[in-house]
Amino acid sequence: MGIWAVWSWLPSLLNLVLLLVGLFLILLVLIQKGKGGGLAGAFGGSGGSSAFGSRAGDTFTRITIYVALFWALLIMITIKVVPLTVQSQPGDTNELIQPGPRGPSLPEGDAQ
């Protein structure tokens, strides 16, 4: 097993964790109080108070930064670990054309 060889279940697990962390990050951003009052202000909530206390803004900001860093790290790991696979269908004629060392060659009659 090579250094970047992975178990067959690992890409699915990484994608699931990435999805859940992304949704959690979206929720964290939505519950924060911004300049416009946050999500609570959109539904008629009071702009000056927070349901989580007065110091909740600092805590949510710190948690959001850590979750965003973890999310970015998880994306980098997923890109490195999950193999790039191309699934071909039966009868598919798409093939990669590899040029020679001098580039694509011209037909014999078209030589300049």
CSV table of C-alpha atoms in Angstrom, one decimal:
chain,number,residue,atom,x,y,z
A,1,MET,CA,0.0,0.0,0.0
A,2,GLY,CA,1.5,3.3,-1.1
A,3,ILE,CA,1.8,6.5,0.9
A,4,TRP,CA,-1.5,7.9,-0.5
A,5,ALA,CA,-3.3,4.7,-1.0
A,6,VAL,CA,-6.6,4.8,0.8
A,7,TRP,CA,-9.2,2.4,2.1
A,8,SER,CA,-12.4,2.2,-0.1
A,9,TRP,CA,-14.6,3.7,2.7
A,10,LEU,CA,-12.4,6.7,3.5
A,11,PRO,CA,-13.5,9.0,0.6
A,12,SER,CA,-17.1,8.6,1.5
A,13,LEU,CA,-16.4,9.3,5.2
A,14,LEU,CA,-14.3,12.4,4.3
A,15,ASN,CA,-17.1,13.8,2.1
A,16,LEU,CA,-19.7,13.2,4.8
A,17,VAL,CA,-17.6,14.9,7.5
A,18,LEU,CA,-16.8,17.8,5.0
A,19,LEU,CA,-20.6,18.2,4.4
A,20,LEU,CA,-21.4,18.2,8.1
A,21,VAL,CA,-18.7,20.7,9.0
A,22,GLY,CA,-19.8,22.9,6.1
A,23,LEU,CA,-23.4,22.9,7.3
A,24,PHE,CA,-22.2,23.6,10.9
A,25,LEU,CA,-20.1,26.5,9.6
A,26,ILE,CA,-23.1,27.9,7.8
A,27,LEU,CA,-25.2,27.8,10.9
A,28,LEU,CA,-22.5,29.4,13.0
A,29,VAL,CA,-22.3,32.3,10.5
A,30,LEU,CA,-26.1,32.7,10.5
A,31,ILE,CA,-26.5,32.9,14.3
A,32,GLN,CA,-23.8,35.6,14.7
A,33,LYS,CA,-24.9,39.1,15.2
A,34,GLY,CA,-23.6,41.3,12.4
A,35,LYS,CA,-24.0,44.9,11.5
A,36,GLY,CA,-27.5,44.2,10.3
A,37,GLY,CA,-28.6,42.4,13.4
A,38,GLY,CA,-27.9,38.8,12.2
A,39,LEU,CA,-30.5,36.2,11.6
A,40,ALA,CA,-32.5,37.3,14.6
A,41,GLY,CA,-32.9,40.8,13.1
A,42,ALA,CA,-34.3,39.3,10.0
A,43,PHE,CA,-37.2,37.8,12.0
A,44,GLY,CA,-37.9,40.8,14.1
A,45,GLY,CA,-35.6,40.0,17.0
A,46,SER,CA,-34.1,42.8,19.2
A,47,GLY,CA,-30.8,44.1,17.8
A,48,GLY,CA,-29.2,44.9,21.1
A,49,SER,CA,-29.5,41.6,23.0
A,50,SER,CA,-28.3,38.1,22.3
A,51,ALA,CA,-30.0,34.9,23.3
A,52,PHE,CA,-26.6,33.5,24.2
A,53,GLY,CA,-25.3,36.3,26.4
A,54,SER,CA,-23.3,39.5,26.0
A,55,ARG,CA,-19.9,37.8,25.3
A,56,ALA,CA,-21.4,35.3,22.9
A,57,GLY,CA,-20.2,37.4,19.9
A,58,ASP,CA,-16.5,36.9,20.8
A,59,THR,CA,-17.0,33.2,21.4
A,60,PHE,CA,-18.9,32.6,18.2
A,61,THR,CA,-16.3,34.5,16.2
A,62,ARG,CA,-13.5,32.4,17.7
A,63,ILE,CA,-15.4,29.2,17.1
A,64,THR,CA,-16.2,30.2,13.5
A,65,ILE,CA,-12.5,30.9,12.8
A,66,TYR,CA,-11.5,27.5,14.2
A,67,VAL,CA,-14.3,25.6,12.3
A,68,ALA,CA,-13.4,27.4,9.1
A,69,LEU,CA,-9.7,26.5,9.5
A,70,PHE,CA,-10.7,22.9,10.1
A,71,TRP,CA,-13.0,22.9,7.1
A,72,ALA,CA,-10.2,24.3,4.8
A,73,LEU,CA,-7.7,21.7,6.2
A,74,LEU,CA,-10.3,18.9,5.6
A,75,ILE,CA,-10.7,20.1,2.0
A,76,MET,CA,-6.9,19.9,1.5
A,77,ILE,CA,-6.8,16.4,3.0
A,78,THR,CA,-9.7,15.3,0.8
A,79,ILE,CA,-8.1,16.6,-2.4
A,80,LYS,CA,-4.9,14.8,-1.5
A,81,VAL,CA,-6.4,11.5,-0.4
A,82,VAL,CA,-9.4,11.0,-2.7
A,83,PRO,CA,-8.2,9.6,-6.0
A,84,LEU,CA,-9.3,11.3,-9.2
A,85,THR,CA,-11.3,8.7,-11.0
A,86,VAL,CA,-13.0,9.0,-14.4
A,87,GLN,CA,-15.9,6.6,-14.8
A,88,SER,CA,-16.4,5.5,-18.4
A,89,GLN,CA,-19.6,4.1,-19.7
A,90,PRO,CA,-19.7,1.0,-22.0
A,91,GLY,CA,-19.2,2.1,-25.6
A,92,ASP,CA,-17.6,5.4,-24.5
A,93,THR,CA,-15.0,6.5,-27.1
A,94,ASN,CA,-13.4,9.4,-25.1
A,95,GLU,CA,-9.7,8.8,-25.0
A,96,LEU,CA,-6.9,11.0,-23.9
A,97,ILE,CA,-4.6,11.9,-26.8
A,98,GLN,CA,-1.0,12.1,-25.7
A,99,PRO,CA,1.2,14.3,-28.0
A,100,GLY,CA,4.6,13.1,-28.8
A,101,PRO,CA,7.8,14.6,-27.5
A,102,ARG,CA,7.8,17.2,-30.3
A,103,GLY,CA,4.1,18.0,-30.1
A,104,PRO,CA,1.4,16.8,-32.5
A,105,SER,CA,2.7,15.7,-35.8
A,106,LEU,CA,1.3,16.9,-39.2
A,107,PRO,CA,0.2,14.4,-41.8
A,108,GLU,CA,2.8,13.6,-44.5
A,109,GLY,CA,1.2,15.7,-47.2
A,110,ASP,CA,0.8,18.9,-45.0
A,111,ALA,CA,4.5,19.3,-44.1
A,112,GLN,CA,5.8,22.8,-44.6
